[in-house]
Amino acid sequence: MSTYLIGDIHGCLDELKALLTRVEFNPLQDTLWLTGDLVARGPASLDVLRFVMGLGDAVRMVLGNHDLHLLAIYAGITPNKPKDKLTALLEAEDADLLINWLRRQPVLQVDDELKLVMGHAGITPQWDVETAKMCAREVEAILSSDSYPLFLDAMYGDMPNNWSDELTGLARLRFSTNALTRMRYCFPNGQLDMICKDAPEDAPRPLKPWFALPSPVLEQGYSIIFGHWASLEGKGTPAGVYGLDTGCCWGGEMTMLRWEDKTYFTQPAIRRKEKEQAPKAS
């Protein structure tokens, strides 16, 4: 029985299957953790959703910002853009089934036995485990309710950027969603910066990666798993923090971590490999 954790899939089904085949993943006994962003930018978002849904209870996943964006597109809140390569999914006969399954997936995973916490973008340093759970459950409750289009319409925006117990309503939900699915940088006081996307060495002062600030979650003895930040290339995080998005959909790699022995497995993007092997035009 093994626990496998995989970074952002982004419609790259062939690479996902290649990794699972390499470790002889058995859904009857192994568990697969997915950091979110199952869809968009890659070639096979429809087939990825069908495949992951078919794995049933063997999967523990979280929603990413691209997954939420898909829900908003399907609800008619924001337009479908060709660069996301979602048209086949949106027009599929089983789209309703897949979308309703997707919006009932969590935005946070916590395993008290393994001492693991997983959020797509990470965990804001303003939260401990209990606060993260509370805020995640609030987002999940609205997503799985009949009021989910109202939330999806209101989730876009960068404010508020500072956590407070006094936040209420859609503002509270927007902060939680940004912290769990979009965050990269924080100010030294923990406030979120939702603008900078540079690599850490290029980020302007005083911004710091969220994981460079003291973390109540780490202090509680948990490890943090996240994806979302492909330019990190899985490097530069402190002990107990594991970034698994290594940019497969951009021609990088898909990364898997077997938790029990901390062994990494990587699968180069197949499209990149095919491009490298293609004969040069004369």
PDB file of N, CA and C in Angstrom, residues 3-4 17 21 25 38 45 63 78 88 119 123 126 139-140 149 167 195 202 207 212 217 262:
ATOM      1  N   THR A   3       1.364   5.574  -1.073  1.00  0.00           N
ATOM      2  CA  THR A   3       0.742   6.870  -1.308  1.00  0.00           C
ATOM      3  C   THR A   3       1.560   7.605  -2.350  1.00  0.00           C
ATOM      4  N   TYR A   4       0.944   7.912  -3.483  1.00  0.00           N
ATOM      5  CA  TYR A   4       1.626   8.612  -4.569  1.00  0.00           C
ATOM      6  C   TYR A   4       1.015  10.002  -4.718  1.00  0.00           C
ATOM      7  N   LYS A  17      -0.607   8.480 -17.086  1.00  0.00           N
ATOM      8  CA  LYS A  17      -0.676   7.022 -17.174  1.00  0.00           C
ATOM      9  C   LYS A  17       0.709   6.399 -17.181  1.00  0.00           C
ATOM     10  N   THR A  21       1.856   3.582 -14.521  1.00  0.00           N
ATOM     11  CA  THR A  21       2.329   2.277 -15.015  1.00  0.00           C
ATOM     12  C   THR A  21       3.705   1.966 -14.462  1.00  0.00           C
ATOM     13  N   PHE A  25       0.836   1.198 -10.158  1.00  0.00           N
ATOM     14  CA  PHE A  25      -0.208   1.713  -9.286  1.00  0.00           C
ATOM     15  C   PHE A  25      -1.417   0.795  -9.292  1.00  0.00           C
ATOM     16  N   LEU A  38      -6.388  19.691 -12.973  1.00  0.00           N
ATOM     17  CA  LEU A  38      -6.474  18.514 -13.833  1.00  0.00           C
ATOM     18  C   LEU A  38      -6.627  18.916 -15.291  1.00  0.00           C
ATOM     19  N   SER A  45      -7.963  17.164 -21.623  1.00  0.00           N
ATOM     20  CA  SER A  45      -8.664  17.459 -20.370  1.00  0.00           C
ATOM     21  C   SER A  45      -9.884  16.581 -20.168  1.00  0.00           C
ATOM     22  N   LEU A  63      -9.060  20.875  -5.900  1.00  0.00           N
ATOM     23  CA  LEU A  63      -9.322  21.707  -7.059  1.00  0.00           C
ATOM     24  C   LEU A  63      -8.262  22.799  -7.172  1.00  0.00           C
ATOM     25  N   THR A  78     -17.807  33.062 -17.630  1.00  0.00           N
ATOM     26  CA  THR A  78     -16.628  33.587 -18.319  1.00  0.00           C
ATOM     27  C   THR A  78     -16.457  32.825 -19.633  1.00  0.00           C
ATOM     28  N   ALA A  88     -13.571  20.317 -26.330  1.00  0.00           N
ATOM     29  CA  ALA A  88     -14.027  18.924 -26.385  1.00  0.00           C
ATOM     30  C   ALA A  88     -14.709  18.519 -25.089  1.00  0.00           C
ATOM     31  N   GLY A 119      -2.920  21.653  -0.566  1.00  0.00           N
ATOM     32  CA  GLY A 119      -3.727  22.660  -1.238  1.00  0.00           C
ATOM     33  C   GLY A 119      -3.078  22.959  -2.566  1.00  0.00           C
ATOM     34  N   ILE A 123      -0.613  26.660   1.555  1.00  0.00           N
ATOM     35  CA  ILE A 123      -1.383  27.081   2.721  1.00  0.00           C
ATOM     36  C   ILE A 123      -0.835  28.424   3.187  1.00  0.00           C
ATOM     37  N   GLN A 126      -0.961  32.629   7.272  1.00  0.00           N
ATOM     38  CA  GLN A 126      -1.902  33.192   8.244  1.00  0.00           C
ATOM     39  C   GLN A 126      -2.838  32.136   8.832  1.00  0.00           C
ATOM     40  N   VAL A 139     -15.796  26.901   1.376  1.00  0.00           N
ATOM     41  CA  VAL A 139     -15.743  26.963  -0.087  1.00  0.00           C
ATOM     42  C   VAL A 139     -16.387  25.719  -0.689  1.00  0.00           C
ATOM     43  N   GLU A 140     -16.085  24.568  -0.148  1.00  0.00           N
ATOM     44  CA  GLU A 140     -16.632  23.317  -0.672  1.00  0.00           C
ATOM     45  C   GLU A 140     -18.148  23.264  -0.532  1.00  0.00           C
ATOM     46  N   PRO A 149     -23.147  28.985  -8.865  1.00  0.00           N
ATOM     47  CA  PRO A 149     -22.849  30.018  -9.869  1.00  0.00           C
ATOM     48  C   PRO A 149     -22.623  31.404  -9.258  1.00  0.00           C
ATOM     49  N   LEU A 167     -13.963  38.421   8.388  1.00  0.00           N
ATOM     50  CA  LEU A 167     -14.416  38.355   7.000  1.00  0.00           C
ATOM     51  C   LEU A 167     -15.692  37.527   6.912  1.00  0.00           C
ATOM     52  N   ILE A 195      -0.315  39.461  -7.651  1.00  0.00           N
ATOM     53  CA  ILE A 195       0.144  39.988  -8.928  1.00  0.00           C
ATOM     54  C   ILE A 195       1.420  39.317  -9.409  1.00  0.00           C
ATOM     55  N   ASP A 202      13.682  36.645  -8.791  1.00  0.00           N
ATOM     56  CA  ASP A 202      13.345  37.865  -9.535  1.00  0.00           C
ATOM     57  C   ASP A 202      12.243  38.679  -8.881  1.00  0.00           C
ATOM     58  N   LEU A 207       8.382  41.173  -1.177  1.00  0.00           N
ATOM     59  CA  LEU A 207       7.623  39.941  -1.351  1.00  0.00           C
ATOM     60  C   LEU A 207       8.484  38.719  -1.076  1.00  0.00           C
ATOM     61  N   ALA A 212       8.232  30.803   2.509  1.00  0.00           N
ATOM     62  CA  ALA A 212       9.418  31.365   3.150  1.00  0.00           C
ATOM     63  C   ALA A 212       9.082  32.057   4.468  1.00  0.00           C
ATOM     64  N   VAL A 217       1.213  25.607  10.136  1.00  0.00           N
ATOM     65  CA  VAL A 217       0.947  24.228   9.721  1.00  0.00           C
ATOM     66  C   VAL A 217       2.189  23.363   9.909  1.00  0.00           C
ATOM     67  N   LYS A 262       9.862   8.687   0.063  1.00  0.00           N
ATOM     68  CA  LYS A 262      10.252   9.981  -0.519  1.00  0.00           C
ATOM     69  C   LYS A 262      11.011   9.814  -1.837  1.00  0.00           C
TER      70      LYS A 262
END
